[in-house]
Amino acid sequence: MARFEFARTLSKRSFWVRTLSIPVLLAAVIALSYFSSQVSNEADQKVQQSQFSIAVEDASGLVGPEVLRAAGAKIVVGKASGIEMVKRGQVDAFVYYPVGPAQHAVEVYAKDDGIINNAKYSAAASALLKAGVTAKLGGGEAVSLLQTPPDVSVVTYKDGQETKGFGRAVAPGLFLVLFYAVIVLLGNQMLTSTTEEKENRVIEMILTSVTARTIIVGKILSLVGLGIIQIVAILVPVLVGYFGFREVLNIPVLDLSQVSFAPWPIGVGAAIFLGGFLLFTGLLVAIGAAVPTAKEAGGFFAVAMILVFVPFYALGAIVTSPDQLVVKVMSFFPLTAPITLMLRNAVGNLSAGETAVGLVILYVTGALLMALAIRIFRFGSLEYARKLGIREILTRRA
């Protein structure tokens, strides 16, 4: 059954269009981002290199006449006079530095040169003030440190061993990305996997030769195989882009020496991923088996996706305050547990006891939903015009 489902889906043109469209779209987005970045950088350079006349009144006394003369600025006495010079077109911009510019805004009056190009006036005003203050302080390392914060290297330890900082979240965090990819790519297929035969009216013939359990297990195994193919189809272009065009695309270098491959968080991440996959597969297949058509099943997919994304709305609390009640509830509520537990495992605030309880909830709930999906399919596969109720499913005898 699994081989039949796997081969049948692979032979469909829609499967390959859906699978290959994702890397194609990713490549298009990356190319568009690169093009936009190049255009933006060229525009910034043009703005920085553009020349314009400027007049200044320095009531603060922080800029100084030497700096203003070096910059080619006209020194003006009277704010009104400077504004009038701009209105008459005698200068492109007038900058007024008030007394105490730390408490009062520096005022700029200038000729309108477009939304983007107008940024050059405020940049010039800030640069003149910065140059004046630097000249008064006399430069040196202290001024340099105030202008540019130093690089800070942090080394942390846990139980006497050096930790990898953010690098320890990378490997277990990949299971979170993988889980989303599987649910997004296969979720709708899980939901509609049992409705096709019902709509084609061939389910009676199939059930004469195989049991409902065999059909459901076969479909799930085929979905796993199809998911692996889809993930490979996405990863290959990503790896080709990184190793073949990293410099062209200006992709940062991934330093694997800073990534932790500790076995415990990776093993926990894998166990949560498999439990979450089992749970959502059982849920979506059960829903698909309970409704008569793929159209009705599709209406439930949005609900399932919302449940998957809910933990991200509490990301701050999950990462920083794992003892909050809402985090505890989402950690152990079956439909939000996979994402919440994977996030907490990645950032390292999931205890061993919570891990054990969470995994038991995931696997027990997943097994119950699988059993429920098989029971629903057994009784609901021949229902073409109505949905089965929960009471009827649980009480009906074979």
Coordinates of C-alpha atoms in Angstrom, one line a residue:
M1 CA 0.0 0.0 0.0
A2 CA 2.8 2.4 0.9
R3 CA 4.6 1.6 -2.4
F4 CA 1.5 2.1 -4.4
E5 CA 0.7 5.5 -2.7
F6 CA 4.3 6.6 -3.1
A7 CA 4.5 5.7 -6.8
R8 CA 1.1 7.2 -7.6
T9 CA 1.9 10.5 -6.0
L10 CA 5.3 10.7 -7.6
S11 CA 3.7 10.2 -11.1
K12 CA 1.5 13.2 -10.6
R13 CA 2.6 16.4 -12.3
S14 CA 1.0 18.5 -9.6
F15 CA 3.3 17.0 -7.0
W16 CA 6.5 18.0 -8.9
V17 CA 5.1 21.5 -9.7
R18 CA 4.3 22.0 -6.0
T19 CA 7.7 20.6 -4.9
L20 CA 9.9 22.4 -7.4
S21 CA 8.0 25.7 -7.1
I22 CA 9.4 26.3 -3.6
P23 CA 13.2 26.3 -4.6
V24 CA 12.3 28.3 -7.7
L25 CA 10.5 30.9 -5.6
L26 CA 13.3 30.9 -3.1
A27 CA 15.9 31.5 -5.8
A28 CA 13.7 34.3 -7.2
V29 CA 13.4 35.9 -3.8
I30 CA 17.2 35.7 -3.2
A31 CA 17.9 37.2 -6.7
L32 CA 15.4 40.0 -6.1
S33 CA 16.9 40.7 -2.6
Y34 CA 20.4 40.8 -4.1
F35 CA 19.2 43.2 -6.9
S36 CA 17.4 45.4 -4.5
S37 CA 20.5 45.6 -2.2
Q38 CA 22.8 46.5 -5.0
V39 CA 20.5 49.3 -6.2
S40 CA 20.1 50.6 -2.7
N41 CA 23.8 50.7 -2.1
E42 CA 24.4 52.5 -5.4
A43 CA 21.8 55.1 -4.4
D44 CA 23.3 55.6 -1.0
Q45 CA 26.7 56.1 -2.5
K46 CA 25.3 58.7 -4.9
V47 CA 23.6 60.5 -2.0
Q48 CA 26.8 60.5 0.0
Q49 CA 28.9 61.8 -2.9
S50 CA 26.4 64.5 -3.9
Q51 CA 27.6 68.1 -3.2
F52 CA 25.4 70.9 -1.9
S53 CA 25.9 74.4 -0.4
I54 CA 25.2 74.8 3.3
A55 CA 24.9 77.6 5.8
V56 CA 25.2 77.2 9.6
E57 CA 24.4 79.1 12.8
D58 CA 26.2 77.4 15.7
A59 CA 24.5 78.7 18.9
S60 CA 25.8 75.6 20.8
G61 CA 29.5 76.5 20.2
L62 CA 30.3 72.8 19.8
V63 CA 31.0 72.7 16.1
G64 CA 33.5 75.6 15.9
P65 CA 34.4 78.0 13.0
E66 CA 37.4 75.9 11.9
V67 CA 35.3 72.8 11.2
L68 CA 32.7 74.9 9.4
R69 CA 35.3 76.6 7.2
A70 CA 36.9 73.3 6.4
A71 CA 33.6 71.9 5.3
G72 CA 32.9 74.9 3.1
A73 CA 29.9 76.0 5.2
K74 CA 28.8 79.7 5.4
I75 CA 28.5 81.0 8.9
V76 CA 25.2 82.9 9.5
V77 CA 24.1 85.0 12.4
G78 CA 20.4 84.8 12.9
K79 CA 18.1 81.8 12.4
A80 CA 15.6 83.8 10.3
S81 CA 18.4 84.9 8.0
G82 CA 19.5 81.4 7.3
I83 CA 15.9 80.2 6.5
E84 CA 15.5 83.2 4.2
M85 CA 18.7 82.2 2.3
V86 CA 17.2 78.8 1.6
K87 CA 13.9 80.2 0.4
R88 CA 15.7 82.5 -2.0
G89 CA 17.9 79.7 -3.3
Q90 CA 21.1 81.3 -2.1
V91 CA 22.1 78.0 -0.3
D92 CA 20.7 74.5 -0.5
A93 CA 20.5 74.0 3.3
F94 CA 20.7 75.9 6.5
V95 CA 21.5 74.1 9.8
Y96 CA 20.8 75.6 13.2
Y97 CA 22.6 74.1 16.2
P98 CA 20.7 75.3 19.4
V99 CA 22.2 75.7 22.8
G100 CA 22.4 72.2 24.4
P101 CA 21.8 70.0 21.3
A102 CA 21.7 67.0 23.6
Q103 CA 18.3 68.3 24.9
H104 CA 17.1 70.2 21.8
A105 CA 16.8 69.0 18.2
V106 CA 19.2 70.3 15.6
E107 CA 17.1 72.1 13.0
V108 CA 17.7 71.8 9.2
Y109 CA 15.9 73.9 6.5
A110 CA 16.7 72.8 3.0
K111 CA 15.7 72.7 -0.7
D112 CA 13.4 69.7 -1.3
D113 CA 15.5 67.1 -3.3
G114 CA 13.1 64.1 -3.0
I115 CA 12.2 61.8 -0.1
I116 CA 15.4 59.7 -0.3
N117 CA 17.9 62.4 -1.2
N118 CA 16.7 64.7 1.6
A119 CA 18.4 62.3 4.1
K120 CA 21.8 63.9 3.0
Y121 CA 20.9 67.1 5.0
S122 CA 20.5 65.4 8.3
A123 CA 23.5 63.2 7.7
A124 CA 25.6 66.4 7.0
A125 CA 24.3 68.1 10.1
S126 CA 25.2 65.1 12.3
A127 CA 28.6 64.8 10.7
L128 CA 29.5 68.4 11.3
L129 CA 28.5 68.2 15.0
K130 CA 30.4 65.0 15.4
A131 CA 33.5 66.5 13.8
G132 CA 33.3 69.6 16.0
V133 CA 33.0 67.6 19.2
T134 CA 35.8 65.3 18.2
A135 CA 38.1 68.3 17.4
K136 CA 37.3 69.8 20.9
L137 CA 38.1 66.5 22.7
G138 CA 41.4 66.2 20.7
G139 CA 40.8 62.7 19.3
G140 CA 42.6 59.7 20.7
E141 CA 41.4 56.3 21.7
A142 CA 38.8 57.5 24.2
V143 CA 37.0 59.5 21.5
S144 CA 37.4 56.6 19.0
L145 CA 35.7 54.2 21.5
L146 CA 32.8 56.7 22.1
Q147 CA 32.3 56.9 18.3
T148 CA 32.6 53.1 17.6
P149 CA 31.7 50.6 20.4
P150 CA 34.4 48.0 20.8
D151 CA 34.0 44.3 19.8
V152 CA 33.1 42.3 22.9
S153 CA 33.9 38.6 23.1
V154 CA 31.9 36.6 25.7
V155 CA 32.9 33.1 26.9
T156 CA 30.3 31.3 29.1
Y157 CA 30.6 28.1 31.2
K158 CA 28.0 25.5 32.4
D159 CA 29.0 22.8 34.9
G160 CA 32.7 23.8 34.4
Q161 CA 32.5 23.3 30.6
E162 CA 32.7 26.1 28.0
T163 CA 29.4 26.5 26.1
K164 CA 28.8 27.7 22.6
G165 CA 26.4 30.5 23.3
F166 CA 24.0 31.0 20.4
G167 CA 25.7 28.2 18.6
R168 CA 24.2 25.6 20.9
A169 CA 20.7 26.5 19.6
V170 CA 21.6 26.0 15.9
A171 CA 21.6 22.1 15.7
P172 CA 18.4 21.5 17.9
G173 CA 16.8 24.5 16.2
L174 CA 17.0 22.8 12.8
F175 CA 14.4 20.3 13.9
L176 CA 12.0 23.3 14.3
V177 CA 12.7 24.4 10.7
L178 CA 12.3 20.8 9.5
F179 CA 9.0 20.4 11.3
Y180 CA 7.6 23.6 9.7
A181 CA 8.8 22.5 6.3
V182 CA 7.1 19.1 6.7
I183 CA 3.8 20.5 8.0
V184 CA 3.7 23.2 5.3
L185 CA 4.6 20.8 2.4
L186 CA 2.7 17.8 3.5
G187 CA -0.1 19.1 5.7
N188 CA -2.7 19.5 2.9
Q189 CA -1.7 16.2 1.5
M190 CA -2.2 14.5 4.9
L191 CA -5.6 16.1 5.1
T192 CA -6.8 15.0 1.7
S193 CA -5.0 11.7 1.5
T194 CA -8.1 9.7 2.3
T195 CA -10.7 11.7 0.5
E196 CA -9.6 11.0 -3.1
E197 CA -10.7 7.4 -3.0
K198 CA -14.0 8.4 -1.4
E199 CA -14.7 11.0 -4.0
N200 CA -13.8 8.5 -6.8
R201 CA -16.1 5.9 -5.3
V202 CA -13.3 3.2 -5.4
I203 CA -12.9 2.8 -1.7
E204 CA -15.3 -0.2 -1.6
M205 CA -13.1 -2.1 -4.0
I206 CA -10.0 -1.3 -2.0
L207 CA -11.5 -2.4 1.3
T208 CA -12.4 -5.8 -0.1
S209 CA -8.6 -6.6 -0.4
V210 CA -6.9 -4.6 2.4
T211 CA -8.0 -3.4 5.9
A212 CA -8.5 0.2 6.9
R213 CA -5.4 -0.1 9.2
T214 CA -3.2 -1.2 6.2
I215 CA -4.5 1.7 4.1
I216 CA -3.9 4.4 6.7
V217 CA -0.4 3.0 7.7
G218 CA 0.5 2.7 4.0
K219 CA -0.6 6.3 3.3
I220 CA 1.4 7.6 6.3
L221 CA 4.6 5.7 5.2
S222 CA 4.2 7.1 1.7
L223 CA 3.8 10.6 3.1
V224 CA 7.1 10.2 5.0
G225 CA 8.9 9.2 1.8
L226 CA 7.4 12.1 -0.1
G227 CA 8.4 14.5 2.6
I228 CA 12.0 13.3 2.4
I229 CA 12.0 13.9 -1.4
Q230 CA 10.5 17.4 -0.9
I231 CA 13.0 18.3 1.8
V232 CA 15.9 17.2 -0.5
A233 CA 14.4 19.2 -3.3
I234 CA 14.6 22.3 -1.1
L235 CA 18.0 21.7 0.5
V236 CA 19.9 20.9 -2.7
P237 CA 19.4 24.4 -4.2
V238 CA 20.2 26.0 -0.9
L239 CA 23.5 24.1 -0.6
V240 CA 24.4 24.8 -4.2
G241 CA 23.7 28.5 -3.6
Y242 CA 25.8 28.6 -0.4
F243 CA 28.8 26.7 -1.7
G244 CA 28.7 27.9 -5.3
F245 CA 27.5 31.5 -5.1
R246 CA 28.2 32.5 -1.5
E247 CA 30.4 35.4 -2.4
V248 CA 28.3 36.6 -5.3
L249 CA 25.1 36.6 -3.1
N250 CA 27.1 38.1 -0.1
I251 CA 26.0 35.3 2.2
P252 CA 27.7 35.3 5.7
V253 CA 30.2 32.5 6.3
L254 CA 28.8 29.7 8.6
D255 CA 31.5 29.0 11.2
L256 CA 30.8 25.4 12.2
S257 CA 33.4 25.7 15.1
Q258 CA 30.9 27.9 16.9
V259 CA 28.0 25.4 16.5
S260 CA 27.4 22.9 19.4
F261 CA 26.6 19.3 18.5
A262 CA 25.9 18.1 22.0
P263 CA 24.0 14.8 21.8
W264 CA 21.3 15.5 24.5
P265 CA 19.6 18.5 22.9
I266 CA 19.9 17.0 19.4
G267 CA 18.4 13.8 20.6
V268 CA 15.6 15.6 22.5
G269 CA 14.9 17.7 19.4
A270 CA 14.7 14.6 17.2
A271 CA 12.3 12.9 19.6
I272 CA 10.0 16.0 19.8
F273 CA 10.1 16.3 16.0
L274 CA 9.0 12.6 15.6
G275 CA 6.3 12.9 18.3
G276 CA 5.0 16.1 16.8
F277 CA 5.0 14.6 13.3
L278 CA 3.0 11.6 14.6
L279 CA 0.5 13.8 16.4
F280 CA -0.2 16.2 13.5
T281 CA -0.3 13.3 11.0
G282 CA -2.9 11.5 13.1
L283 CA -4.9 14.7 13.5
L284 CA -5.0 15.6 9.8
V285 CA -5.6 12.1 8.6
A286 CA -8.4 11.7 11.1
I287 CA -10.0 15.0 9.9
G288 CA -9.7 13.9 6.3
A289 CA -11.2 10.5 7.0
A290 CA -14.2 12.1 8.8
V291 CA -15.3 14.4 6.0
P292 CA -16.8 13.3 2.6
T293 CA -14.8 15.6 0.2
A294 CA -11.4 17.2 -0.1
K295 CA -13.1 20.6 -0.3
E296 CA -14.5 20.2 3.2
A297 CA -11.2 18.8 4.5
G298 CA -9.3 21.9 3.2
G299 CA -11.3 24.1 5.5
F300 CA -9.7 22.5 8.5
F301 CA -6.1 23.1 7.2
A302 CA -6.1 26.8 8.1
V303 CA -7.1 25.9 11.7
A304 CA -4.3 23.4 12.0
M305 CA -1.8 25.9 10.6
I306 CA -2.9 28.5 13.1
L307 CA -2.3 26.1 16.0
V308 CA 1.2 25.4 14.6
F309 CA 2.0 29.1 14.6
V310 CA 0.4 30.1 18.0
P311 CA 3.6 29.5 20.1
F312 CA 5.5 32.1 18.1
Y313 CA 3.1 34.8 19.4
A314 CA 4.5 34.0 22.9
L315 CA 8.1 33.7 21.7
G316 CA 9.5 36.2 24.2
A317 CA 7.9 34.5 27.2
I318 CA 9.0 31.0 25.9
V319 CA 12.6 32.1 25.6
T320 CA 13.0 34.3 28.6
S321 CA 10.3 33.2 31.2
P322 CA 9.7 29.4 30.9
D323 CA 8.1 29.4 34.4
Q324 CA 5.2 31.5 33.3
L325 CA 1.8 29.7 33.3
V326 CA 1.1 30.3 29.7
V327 CA 4.4 28.7 28.7
K328 CA 3.7 25.7 30.9
V329 CA 0.3 25.3 29.3
M330 CA 1.6 25.5 25.8
S331 CA 4.4 23.1 26.6
F332 CA 1.9 20.4 27.6
F333 CA -1.1 21.1 25.5
P334 CA -0.8 18.6 22.7
L335 CA -1.4 20.8 19.7
T336 CA 1.0 23.6 20.8
A337 CA 3.5 21.3 22.5
P338 CA 5.8 20.4 19.5
I339 CA 6.8 24.0 18.7
T340 CA 7.0 25.1 22.3
L341 CA 9.1 22.2 23.4
M342 CA 11.4 22.5 20.4
L343 CA 11.9 26.2 21.1
R344 CA 12.6 25.7 24.7
N345 CA 15.0 22.8 23.9
A346 CA 16.9 25.0 21.4
V347 CA 17.4 27.8 23.9
G348 CA 18.2 25.4 26.8
N349 CA 15.5 26.1 29.3
L350 CA 13.7 22.7 29.0
S351 CA 14.4 20.5 32.1
A352 CA 14.7 16.7 31.9
G353 CA 11.4 16.2 33.8
E354 CA 9.5 18.5 31.4
T355 CA 11.1 16.7 28.5
A356 CA 9.8 13.4 29.7
V357 CA 6.3 14.7 30.4
G358 CA 6.1 16.5 27.1
L359 CA 7.3 13.4 25.1
V360 CA 4.8 11.2 26.8
I361 CA 2.0 13.6 26.0
L362 CA 3.1 13.8 22.3
Y363 CA 3.5 10.1 21.7
V364 CA 0.4 9.0 23.6
T365 CA -1.8 11.7 21.9
G366 CA -0.3 10.8 18.5
A367 CA -1.0 7.1 19.0
L368 CA -4.6 7.9 20.1
L369 CA -5.1 10.1 17.1
M370 CA -3.7 7.4 14.8
A371 CA -6.1 4.8 16.3
L372 CA -8.9 7.3 16.0
A373 CA -8.0 8.0 12.3
I374 CA -8.1 4.3 11.5
R375 CA -11.5 3.9 13.3
I376 CA -12.9 7.0 11.5
F377 CA -11.6 5.7 8.1
R378 CA -13.1 2.3 8.8
F379 CA -16.6 3.7 9.4
G380 CA -16.4 7.0 7.5
S381 CA -14.9 5.7 4.2
L382 CA -18.3 4.7 2.9
E383 CA -20.1 7.9 4.0
Y384 CA -20.2 10.0 0.8
A385 CA -22.7 12.6 1.8
R386 CA -22.3 13.3 5.5
K387 CA -19.8 13.7 8.3
L388 CA -19.6 11.3 11.1
G389 CA -20.2 12.5 14.7
I390 CA -17.8 11.9 17.5
R391 CA -20.3 9.8 19.5
E392 CA -21.1 7.7 16.4
I393 CA -17.4 7.0 15.8
L394 CA -16.7 6.0 19.3
T395 CA -19.8 3.9 19.9
R396 CA -20.3 2.3 16.5
R397 CA -19.5 -1.4 16.3
A398 CA -17.9 -3.1 13.3

